Structure formats: C-alpha cells, structure tokens
Coordinates of C-alpha atoms in Angstrom, one line a residue:
M15 CA 0.0 0.1 -0.1
G16 CA 2.6 2.8 1.1
L17 CA 2.4 5.8 -0.4
R18 CA -0.7 5.0 -2.7
P19 CA -3.2 6.5 -0.4
W20 CA -1.2 9.4 0.2
L21 CA -0.9 10.0 -3.6
A22 CA -4.4 9.5 -4.5
A23 CA -5.2 12.2 -2.2
L24 CA -2.5 14.6 -3.6
L25 CA -3.1 13.8 -7.5
P26 CA -6.0 16.3 -7.7
L27 CA -4.2 19.0 -6.1
I28 CA -1.5 18.4 -8.3
G29 CA -3.6 18.4 -11.3
A30 CA -5.4 21.8 -10.4
Q31 CA -1.7 23.2 -10.0
T32 CA -0.1 22.0 -13.0
P33 CA -1.4 23.4 -16.1
A34 CA -2.2 21.5 -18.9
P35 CA -0.1 21.2 -22.3
T36 CA -1.1 24.2 -24.3
T37 CA -1.8 23.7 -28.1
G38 CA -0.1 26.1 -30.6
H39 CA -2.9 28.6 -31.2
E40 CA -2.6 29.4 -27.1
C41 CA 1.1 30.5 -27.7
P42 CA 1.9 33.7 -28.9
P43 CA 2.4 33.5 -32.5
P44 CA 5.8 34.0 -34.2
T45 CA 6.7 37.7 -34.9
T46 CA 7.9 38.3 -38.7
L47 CA 11.7 38.8 -39.2
D48 CA 12.8 42.0 -40.6
C49 CA 13.6 42.0 -44.1
A50 CA 16.4 40.3 -45.4
A51 CA 16.3 37.7 -42.9
G52 CA 17.1 40.1 -39.9
L53 CA 19.3 42.6 -42.0
R54 CA 18.8 46.2 -41.1
P55 CA 18.2 48.5 -44.6
S56 CA 21.1 50.2 -45.5
R57 CA 20.9 53.7 -44.4
F58 CA 22.8 54.8 -47.9
V59 CA 19.7 53.7 -49.7
A60 CA 16.8 56.2 -50.1
P61 CA 13.7 55.0 -51.9
S62 CA 12.9 56.8 -55.2
P63 CA 9.2 58.1 -55.2
T64 CA 8.9 57.7 -58.8
G65 CA 11.2 55.0 -59.9
G66 CA 12.8 56.8 -62.3
L67 CA 16.7 58.4 -63.2
R68 CA 17.8 62.0 -61.6
P69 CA 17.4 64.5 -64.0
D70 CA 21.0 65.1 -64.3
C71 CA 23.7 63.1 -62.5
P72 CA 26.9 65.3 -61.7
G73 CA 30.2 63.9 -62.9
A74 CA 31.0 62.0 -66.1
A75 CA 28.8 58.8 -65.5
R76 CA 25.9 56.7 -63.9
F77 CA 25.6 53.4 -63.1
L78 CA 23.4 50.6 -61.7
R79 CA 24.1 47.7 -59.0
P80 CA 22.4 45.6 -56.9
D81 CA 22.4 46.4 -53.0
P82 CA 23.1 43.5 -50.9
L83 CA 21.0 44.5 -47.7
T84 CA 17.4 45.6 -49.3
G85 CA 17.6 43.5 -52.9
A86 CA 17.1 47.0 -54.6
V87 CA 18.7 48.2 -57.7
V88 CA 20.8 51.1 -56.7
E89 CA 21.4 54.4 -58.8
V90 CA 24.8 56.1 -58.3
C91 CA 26.1 59.1 -59.9
A92 CA 29.4 59.5 -60.3
S93 CA 31.5 62.3 -59.7
H94 CA 35.2 61.4 -59.9
P95 CA 36.7 57.9 -59.7
N96 CA 37.2 57.7 -55.5
G97 CA 33.4 58.3 -54.9
T98 CA 30.3 60.1 -55.3
Q99 CA 29.1 63.5 -54.5
V100 CA 25.4 62.4 -54.3
E101 CA 24.3 59.7 -52.5
P102 CA 23.0 56.5 -54.0
R103 CA 19.4 55.8 -54.1
A104 CA 17.0 52.4 -54.4
L105 CA 15.4 52.1 -57.9
P106 CA 12.4 50.8 -57.7
V107 CA 11.3 50.5 -54.2
R108 CA 10.8 47.1 -53.3
D109 CA 8.6 45.5 -50.5
C110 CA 10.2 43.2 -47.9
G111 CA 11.0 39.7 -48.2
E112 CA 11.6 40.0 -52.2
A113 CA 13.8 37.1 -53.6
R114 CA 17.7 37.9 -54.5
I115 CA 18.4 34.7 -56.2
G116 CA 22.0 33.9 -55.8
G117 CA 22.2 30.0 -56.7
L118 CA 20.1 27.4 -58.2
A119 CA 20.6 23.9 -58.3
A120 CA 18.6 20.9 -59.5
Y121 CA 17.8 17.2 -58.1
L122 CA 15.1 15.1 -59.9
E123 CA 11.9 17.3 -60.3
H124 CA 13.1 19.8 -58.1
V125 CA 15.0 23.2 -58.5
Y126 CA 16.5 24.5 -55.1
Y127 CA 17.3 28.3 -55.3
A128 CA 19.0 30.3 -52.8
S129 CA 16.5 33.3 -52.5
G130 CA 18.4 35.5 -49.9
S131 CA 16.9 35.0 -46.7
G132 CA 16.5 31.4 -47.1
V133 CA 16.5 28.0 -49.1
R134 CA 13.4 27.5 -51.1
R135 CA 12.5 24.7 -53.4
I136 CA 10.4 24.7 -56.8
T137 CA 8.9 21.4 -57.9
G138 CA 5.6 21.5 -60.4
N139 CA 3.3 24.9 -59.2
Q140 CA 4.7 24.6 -55.7
D141 CA 7.4 27.1 -54.3
I142 CA 8.3 26.4 -50.7
E143 CA 10.6 27.4 -48.3
I144 CA 12.6 24.7 -46.7
A145 CA 15.5 26.3 -44.6
G146 CA 15.2 30.2 -43.5
A147 CA 17.2 29.9 -40.0
V148 CA 19.3 27.6 -38.2
G149 CA 19.0 26.8 -35.0
E150 CA 18.6 23.6 -32.3
I151 CA 15.8 23.8 -29.5
V152 CA 16.9 21.8 -26.6
I153 CA 13.8 20.5 -24.4
R154 CA 14.5 19.3 -20.9
G155 CA 12.4 17.3 -18.2
A156 CA 11.6 13.6 -17.6
N157 CA 10.0 10.3 -19.3
F158 CA 11.3 11.0 -22.6
G159 CA 11.1 7.3 -23.3
E160 CA 12.4 5.1 -26.2
D161 CA 8.7 4.9 -27.4
L162 CA 8.7 8.5 -27.9
E163 CA 6.3 9.6 -30.9
Y164 CA 6.6 13.0 -31.4
L165 CA 7.4 16.6 -30.1
E166 CA 4.8 19.1 -31.2
I167 CA 6.0 23.5 -31.1
R168 CA 3.4 25.8 -31.6
A169 CA 1.1 23.0 -32.9
K170 CA 3.5 21.8 -35.7
H171 CA 5.7 18.6 -35.3
C172 CA 9.8 18.5 -35.1
K173 CA 10.3 17.2 -38.3
S174 CA 14.2 16.4 -36.8
L175 CA 13.9 15.3 -33.5
I176 CA 16.7 13.9 -31.4
R177 CA 16.5 11.7 -28.3
I178 CA 19.6 12.3 -26.4
S179 CA 18.2 10.7 -23.1
S180 CA 15.0 10.0 -21.1
E181 CA 15.8 13.5 -19.9
E182 CA 16.7 15.7 -23.1
L183 CA 15.1 16.0 -26.5
R184 CA 16.6 18.1 -29.3
C185 CA 14.9 19.4 -32.2
R186 CA 17.1 20.9 -35.2
T187 CA 15.0 23.3 -37.5
G188 CA 15.4 25.8 -40.3
D189 CA 11.9 27.6 -39.6
P190 CA 12.4 31.1 -38.6
G191 CA 9.1 31.1 -36.9
W192 CA 10.7 28.9 -33.9
V193 CA 14.3 30.0 -34.2
G194 CA 15.2 32.8 -36.1
P195 CA 16.2 36.3 -34.4
R196 CA 13.4 38.3 -33.6
A197 CA 11.1 35.4 -33.2
S198 CA 8.7 35.9 -30.2
P199 CA 10.2 33.9 -27.1
L200 CA 9.5 30.0 -27.0
D201 CA 8.4 29.1 -23.9
R202 CA 7.6 25.3 -22.6
N203 CA 4.1 25.9 -22.3
C204 CA 4.0 25.8 -26.6
I205 CA 5.9 22.3 -26.3
V206 CA 4.1 18.8 -26.2
A207 CA 5.8 15.7 -26.3
K208 CA 3.8 12.1 -26.8
T209 CA 5.3 8.8 -26.0
T210 CA 3.2 5.4 -26.7
K211 CA 3.1 4.2 -23.0
G212 CA 2.8 7.5 -21.4
G213 CA 0.6 9.2 -23.5
V214 CA 0.9 13.3 -24.1
G215 CA 2.7 15.7 -21.3
G216 CA 4.0 19.2 -21.1
S217 CA 5.0 22.0 -19.2
T218 CA 5.3 21.0 -15.6
E219 CA 7.1 21.5 -12.4
P220 CA 9.8 18.6 -11.5
W221 CA 8.2 17.8 -8.0
A222 CA 4.6 17.1 -10.1
S223 CA 6.5 14.8 -12.1
R224 CA 7.6 13.0 -9.7
Y225 CA 4.5 12.3 -8.0
R226 CA 3.4 11.0 -11.2
E227 CA 6.3 8.8 -12.2
A228 CA 5.6 7.3 -8.7
E229 CA 2.0 6.9 -8.9
L230 CA 2.0 5.5 -13.1
G231 CA 5.6 4.3 -13.3
D232 CA 6.3 3.4 -16.9
H233 CA 3.1 5.1 -18.0
A234 CA 3.7 8.5 -16.6
P235 CA 3.6 11.1 -19.1
P236 CA 6.5 12.9 -20.2
A237 CA 7.4 16.5 -18.1
I238 CA 9.0 19.6 -19.6
F239 CA 11.1 21.3 -17.0
D240 CA 13.2 23.8 -19.2
V241 CA 13.1 25.0 -22.8
E242 CA 16.6 26.6 -24.4
V243 CA 17.0 27.5 -28.0
S244 CA 20.7 27.3 -29.4
L245 CA 22.5 28.5 -32.3
S246 CA 19.4 30.9 -33.4
M247 CA 20.5 32.6 -36.5
A248 CA 19.1 34.1 -39.5
L249 CA 20.6 32.9 -43.1
R250 CA 21.1 35.3 -46.1
T251 CA 21.6 32.8 -48.5
R252 CA 23.9 33.2 -51.7
A253 CA 24.9 29.6 -53.6
V254 CA 23.6 26.1 -53.4
A255 CA 24.5 22.7 -54.3
V256 CA 22.7 19.0 -54.3
D257 CA 24.2 15.9 -53.6
G258 CA 23.2 12.7 -54.9
D259 CA 20.6 12.0 -52.1
G260 CA 19.3 15.4 -52.6
S261 CA 20.4 16.8 -49.4
V262 CA 20.9 20.8 -50.2
F263 CA 24.0 22.8 -49.0
A264 CA 23.7 26.4 -48.8
S265 CA 25.8 29.0 -48.3
S266 CA 25.1 32.1 -46.0
L267 CA 26.6 35.4 -46.0
G268 CA 27.3 36.4 -42.2
S269 CA 27.3 39.2 -40.0
E270 CA 26.9 40.0 -36.7
D271 CA 23.3 38.3 -36.5
V272 CA 23.3 36.2 -39.1
F273 CA 25.2 32.9 -39.9
G274 CA 28.1 32.8 -41.7
G275 CA 29.3 29.9 -43.6
I276 CA 27.1 26.2 -45.0
I277 CA 24.4 24.8 -43.6
K278 CA 23.2 21.1 -44.8
T279 CA 19.4 20.6 -45.1
T280 CA 17.7 17.5 -46.0
E281 CA 14.1 19.4 -46.1
T282 CA 13.8 17.6 -42.4
D283 CA 16.9 18.1 -40.6
V284 CA 19.0 21.7 -40.8
Q285 CA 22.6 21.0 -39.7
V286 CA 25.7 23.7 -39.7
F287 CA 28.2 22.1 -42.0
L288 CA 31.0 24.5 -42.3
R289 CA 31.3 27.4 -39.9
D290 CA 33.9 30.7 -39.9
A291 CA 33.4 31.3 -43.6
P292 CA 31.2 34.6 -43.8
R293 CA 31.7 34.9 -47.7
I294 CA 31.6 31.7 -49.7
L295 CA 29.7 32.6 -53.2
G296 CA 30.1 29.8 -55.1
L297 CA 29.6 26.0 -54.5
L298 CA 29.7 22.6 -56.5
F299 CA 29.3 18.9 -55.5
V300 CA 31.2 16.4 -57.2
A301 CA 30.0 12.8 -56.8
D302 CA 32.9 10.1 -55.8
E303 CA 33.1 6.4 -54.9
K304 CA 32.4 7.6 -50.9
C305 CA 30.5 10.7 -49.7
G306 CA 31.2 13.3 -52.5
L307 CA 33.5 16.5 -52.8
L308 CA 32.3 19.3 -51.8
Y309 CA 33.8 22.6 -53.5
Y310 CA 33.7 25.9 -52.3
A311 CA 34.6 29.8 -53.3
D312 CA 35.7 31.5 -50.3
A313 CA 35.8 35.4 -51.1
S314 CA 36.8 36.3 -47.5
R315 CA 39.8 34.3 -47.7
R316 CA 40.5 34.5 -51.4
L317 CA 40.6 30.9 -52.2
I318 CA 38.7 27.9 -53.4
G319 CA 38.6 25.3 -51.4
R320 CA 37.0 21.5 -51.1
R321 CA 36.2 19.0 -48.6
S322 CA 34.4 15.5 -48.1
A323 CA 30.5 16.3 -48.1
C324 CA 30.7 14.3 -45.0
K325 CA 33.3 16.1 -43.0
A326 CA 31.3 19.0 -41.4
G327 CA 34.0 21.6 -39.3
R328 CA 35.2 24.8 -39.7
A329 CA 37.1 26.8 -42.5
G330 CA 40.8 25.7 -42.3
D331 CA 40.7 23.1 -40.5
A332 CA 42.4 19.5 -41.1
H333 CA 39.4 18.0 -43.4
E334 CA 40.0 21.2 -46.0
T335 CA 42.0 20.7 -49.4
I336 CA 42.9 24.2 -50.8
V337 CA 42.7 24.0 -54.6
M338 CA 43.9 27.4 -55.5
K339 CA 45.2 30.5 -53.4
N340 CA 44.8 34.4 -54.2
V341 CA 41.8 34.4 -55.9
D342 CA 40.4 37.6 -56.2
E343 CA 36.2 37.5 -55.6
P344 CA 35.8 33.7 -56.6
R345 CA 32.8 32.3 -57.4
G346 CA 30.3 30.5 -59.9
L347 CA 31.9 27.1 -59.9
S348 CA 31.7 24.4 -62.6
L349 CA 33.5 21.3 -63.5
D350 CA 34.2 19.9 -67.3
P351 CA 32.1 16.7 -67.4
S352 CA 34.1 15.5 -70.2
S353 CA 37.4 16.5 -68.6
P354 CA 36.9 16.2 -64.8
N355 CA 40.1 17.7 -63.8
H356 CA 39.3 20.7 -65.2
L357 CA 37.5 23.1 -62.5
Y358 CA 36.1 26.5 -64.1
A359 CA 35.6 29.7 -61.8
A360 CA 34.6 33.3 -62.0
S361 CA 37.6 35.7 -60.5
S362 CA 36.9 39.3 -60.6
N363 CA 36.2 40.1 -64.2
D364 CA 37.7 36.8 -65.7
I365 CA 36.9 33.0 -65.9
I366 CA 39.9 31.0 -65.0
R367 CA 40.6 27.2 -65.5
I368 CA 42.2 24.9 -62.6
D369 CA 43.7 21.8 -63.5
L370 CA 43.0 19.9 -60.5
E371 CA 46.0 17.2 -61.0
S372 CA 48.9 19.6 -61.6
G373 CA 47.4 22.8 -60.1
K374 CA 48.2 24.8 -63.3
T375 CA 45.6 27.9 -63.8
D376 CA 44.9 29.9 -66.9
I377 CA 42.6 32.9 -67.6
V378 CA 40.2 31.2 -70.3
I379 CA 38.3 34.5 -70.6
R380 CA 39.8 38.2 -69.7
G381 CA 37.3 40.6 -68.9
Q382 CA 36.9 44.1 -68.6
A383 CA 36.9 46.5 -66.1
H384 CA 32.9 46.7 -66.1
D385 CA 32.5 42.7 -66.5
A386 CA 31.0 41.1 -63.3
P387 CA 30.7 37.5 -64.5
D388 CA 28.8 34.6 -62.3
G389 CA 27.0 31.4 -62.7
V390 CA 30.1 29.4 -64.7
L391 CA 28.3 26.1 -66.4
V392 CA 30.3 23.8 -68.4
L393 CA 28.1 21.4 -70.7
P394 CA 29.4 18.0 -71.8
L395 CA 30.6 17.5 -74.7
P396 CA 28.3 16.9 -77.8
D397 CA 27.8 13.5 -79.5
N398 CA 29.1 14.8 -82.7
A399 CA 32.2 16.4 -81.5
Q400 CA 34.9 16.6 -84.3
L401 CA 38.0 14.6 -83.5
R402 CA 40.0 17.4 -84.7
G403 CA 38.9 19.4 -81.7
D404 CA 36.1 20.8 -79.8
R405 CA 34.9 23.8 -80.9
S406 CA 31.4 23.8 -79.4
L407 CA 30.2 26.8 -77.2
R408 CA 30.5 24.5 -73.9
L409 CA 31.5 27.2 -71.4
L410 CA 28.5 29.1 -70.4
W411 CA 28.6 32.0 -67.8
L412 CA 26.6 35.3 -67.0
D413 CA 27.5 38.7 -66.0
A414 CA 25.2 41.1 -64.2
N415 CA 25.9 43.6 -66.8
R416 CA 24.5 41.8 -69.7
V417 CA 21.2 41.1 -70.7
S418 CA 21.9 37.4 -72.0
V419 CA 23.9 34.4 -71.5
R420 CA 27.6 34.3 -72.7
A421 CA 29.1 31.6 -74.1
A422 CA 32.5 30.2 -75.5
T423 CA 34.8 26.9 -76.0
T424 CA 36.2 25.9 -73.1
A425 CA 39.3 27.1 -74.4
G426 CA 37.9 30.7 -74.4
T427 CA 37.8 31.1 -78.0
R428 CA 34.8 32.3 -80.0
A429 CA 33.3 34.0 -77.2
R430 CA 29.9 35.5 -77.8
T431 CA 26.6 36.8 -76.6
L432 CA 23.4 34.2 -77.1
K433 CA 20.1 35.7 -77.9
T434 CA 18.2 34.7 -74.4
P435 CA 14.3 34.2 -75.3
P436 CA 11.7 35.5 -74.6
E437 CA 13.3 38.7 -73.3
A438 CA 16.3 40.1 -71.7
L439 CA 17.6 39.1 -68.7
R440 CA 17.7 41.7 -65.5
F441 CA 20.9 41.2 -63.6
P442 CA 21.4 37.5 -64.1
R443 CA 23.6 36.0 -61.3
A444 CA 22.6 32.1 -61.2
L445 CA 23.4 29.1 -63.8
S446 CA 22.7 25.7 -63.4
L447 CA 21.7 22.4 -65.6
N448 CA 18.3 20.9 -64.8
T449 CA 17.7 17.3 -64.8
D450 CA 15.8 17.1 -68.0
G451 CA 18.8 19.2 -69.7
R452 CA 17.4 22.4 -69.7
L453 CA 19.4 25.6 -68.6
L454 CA 18.2 27.1 -65.3
V455 CA 19.0 31.2 -65.2
G456 CA 18.2 33.0 -61.9
E457 CA 17.8 36.6 -61.5
W458 CA 19.2 38.8 -58.7
L459 CA 15.9 40.6 -58.6
G460 CA 13.8 37.1 -58.3
R461 CA 12.8 35.2 -61.4
I462 CA 14.2 32.1 -62.7
W463 CA 14.1 30.9 -66.0
S464 CA 14.3 27.2 -67.8
L465 CA 16.0 27.6 -71.1
S466 CA 16.7 25.0 -73.9
Q467 CA 20.1 24.9 -74.5
S468 CA 19.6 26.0 -78.4
M469 CA 17.8 29.3 -76.9
R470 CA 15.0 28.5 -79.2
D471 CA 12.3 28.6 -76.1
G472 CA 12.3 29.8 -72.5
E473 CA 9.9 29.7 -69.5
L474 CA 9.6 31.5 -66.5
L475 CA 9.7 29.1 -63.4
R476 CA 9.4 31.6 -61.0
P477 CA 7.8 35.4 -61.9
D478 CA 8.8 38.5 -60.4
A479 CA 6.8 41.7 -61.4
S480 CA 8.6 44.3 -59.5
T481 CA 11.8 43.8 -61.7
A482 CA 10.1 45.3 -64.9
A483 CA 10.6 48.7 -63.3
A484 CA 14.4 47.8 -62.7
A485 CA 14.4 46.8 -66.6
G486 CA 13.1 49.9 -67.3
V487 CA 15.8 51.8 -65.4
R488 CA 18.5 49.8 -66.7
A489 CA 17.5 50.2 -70.5
A490 CA 17.6 54.2 -69.8
V491 CA 21.0 53.6 -68.3
E492 CA 22.5 51.8 -71.1
N493 CA 21.1 54.2 -73.9
E494 CA 23.0 57.1 -71.9
E495 CA 26.2 54.9 -71.4
L496 CA 26.3 54.2 -74.7
R497 CA 26.0 57.9 -75.6
R498 CA 29.0 59.1 -73.4
S499 CA 31.2 56.1 -74.5
R500 CA 32.0 58.3 -77.3
L501 CA 33.6 60.8 -75.5
Q502 CA 35.4 58.9 -72.6
P503 CA 35.3 55.4 -70.9
A504 CA 32.0 54.7 -68.6
L505 CA 32.3 53.9 -65.3
Y506 CA 30.9 50.4 -64.0
T507 CA 30.9 49.0 -60.7
L508 CA 29.0 46.1 -59.4
L509 CA 28.8 45.1 -55.4
K510 CA 29.9 41.3 -55.8
V511 CA 28.3 39.5 -53.0

C-alpha cells in the first residue's frame, strides 16, 4: 500500500496546480523577421518616389548595382573615380522579403534556389521554403522514453527530433518562426511531447512529475521542465548545391546576427556544415565513390577549397584542401563533365580554369573593367564533336551587367552573347543545368528561367513583376552610357556579393 493513499489524495491538487499542455494557437504567434532575414536596411539607400532616373547626374557617368541589404537596384551618380558627391538611391522601391536569387541547383523534379533569406524549392507549381534559419531547440524534462512518438512546437511537429536521453530532447530546425532572430520567445508551454506508454505531456514542475512517475510508473506522461534555443541565427543565402541523395548545401553570407558559413538540409533536418566562412559565393558538389566532394569559393579568404561532403567542420581545419589561393572574388564554380580534372570559376572580371591534377591555372576569358561574371556552367561534350578538336560553345556564364547568357569554347575562343528568349535577362547571377537538360537561370531580382540549350524557347519558373521597373531603368542607363562612351570610358561598378 505505502504511498498510494497519500498520492490518491494529492493527485487532484497536483492536477489543479499543474497547467495542461497548451496548444499552438494559445501560444504567442512568431513575430515576423525583419527584411532580408533580420538585416537592417542600408542607411545609404533612399527610396525613389517615382522609380525614375535623376534628371541630371553630376560628373561623368551613371551606373547601377544590386544593393546587398535591401535587394533593390541602386542608382549611383559618379562624380570622380574615388567616390560620389550624390548619395545613392534605390530604384525601384521594393517590398520586404522579395528574392535575390544567388544560386540554383536541381535534383530529380526539384529546383532549389537561394532566395537571399532562405533556401526554397520549386516542384511543379509549388514554391516552398525548406530553410530560413538555423537553430536547435533543447527540451529538458523527464520520462522521454524510448517509445517517443513526436514533439510538437506551436502545434507543428518537429521534423528532426533527436532523443539524447530520457531527460533531454533536441529539435534541429530551419523554421525562422521557431528559432530565427526577432522571433517571439519560445516557452515550455508551447511544447508538447508524446510517448506510446506515457501518452501526452507538457509543461510541469519537477515535483509534480515525480508524483506522476511514482503513481503511474512506466506510464507516467512526459514532462517538460526547461526549454533552450541554441544556434539561433538567420540566413542570408547566396549559393546552393545538391548531393546525390537530395541533401542541399547552401552558403550564408554572415554578419553580426546572421550565420556565416554553409548549412546542410534534408528538408527535415538543418545542420551547420561549415563554420567561420562568412562570404562563400559559389558551391559545387562532385560525386565520388565515397561521400562526394564539396567545392566552395571563399571570397573572404580569397581561395577555392574542397572537403568531403561528410566532413562538417570549420574553415581552414584539417579536412580542408585548398585548390587555389589568392583568387580575387571567386564565385560560380563548374567542373567540365568531359574533362573532370578541369575546374572553371569566375574571378573578379575573368573566368579561370584550374587543372586539379597539376594545379596549373589559366585565364580562359579575360574580362574588361565593367565585367562581373558569375554562374559558370560547362556543358558535356556533344556526341558529334569533331575529332580534330572541340569547337562547341560549352562554356556558359552570366554577367550582371549583360542581358543574355554568354558562351565560348572551353579554351575561351569564339566568345559571344547568346540571344536569350523570350526577353532580356535582368541582373542574371545564377546558372545551373536542370535534370531534363534545360538551363536554369536566376536573376538577382527574383525571376527564374528554364531555357533550352539551343535558346529557342524559354519558360518562367518564378515570376517577379517588380523587376519590370528595374528593367526600364536599366535600359535608360544603357542608352545614356552608349551616348557617353564616344566621349570617354563609362564607369561601371558592381557590388560582388
């Protein structure tokens, strides 16, 4: 008999003092993150009320560039080579949360892209976010048995639930509503756990949980004492790559409250893959007989590196192999599928080729001062390639200062601009090959195109009507610069992020 009569008398009192687990709609809803995943708008960018050009620019030239914080197109009046006398302004005014496409990758019927504030997936008519932050929720309590069924946070099930012990659970998530900066506080009343034996349980006190365990034994419900959110950081995504199993690698440009490095997500689990790398502008996954290799263009350290796709860690650790040092603004990586030892990359104004066996590097496309190549892609060798040499235009790249896809041979000869249907591109930055053999082109301002390799047709996978105003501004600037080019060289600048 022992304690059972006492417990029988105390249980009604315990039930009255212990709040029942609350459901999601009773918890405070997550607050909306600031624009650009918590980044503050640039104080140097003022909106243009009309979206038009300035009536007159002092100095010799006018140029545009993408603004990295707001996603807007910025008009700058240049007064002299070292600066401006007129403050830049945004053209056009943009709403919060619009995409800034920086990277593309395809897997099966899915198209993944870096939206600037997260990683999103297009499948058919669906366009959903699969990671918008990186964080881990730690739940401490009691009776988290082996028969744990689920963990519910704000009425949503944790997709990546890790049972550390019967006293600790962990949920890794990329949902900014749970763990992102400026989200509403997450308290234990918003979390419910369920086991097969103990049923449903939630927030309570340790003493109440002990009474329940003494009374019910193995069938005592799970109890939650404490909740902690760790690694809570927003994302500012720039480049993406997909491995052979569909896991997505994405780089995030870091700042004070934004994660800087590479994450890995399987859509149910978001992990930190590489830390201390705040400015990775290009990613490339290459399959091998093991886990595969991940190449990355690290602009902050001016190098191109690689590591096993199974070796998470920190930039510069023992698992990193440096492919090339002293690279100015590396980005846009691509391996030649017909010559796997040749790695192509954009660097500042040029496109370079690296021989992975010998380490020899060549500049295959030497750009001009206003060139800003990105999104490098090398197509497979055509079946009808002539034995005397490959003269096909297999080397493709984009340039944010140009309105079409650029092409050349892998040796850099016969460089030309391809006419891109059905209309001109607007600040293109991301280039990839879809699984159906079509080209994927992402624009900085949000549109994603599916183009045939012959450039005979194009389909818009992701529209963005706000880029129309930017296109009109861009056309006006190009006409103006064309007129001035007869008098003196035009000044071009692109912020490479």
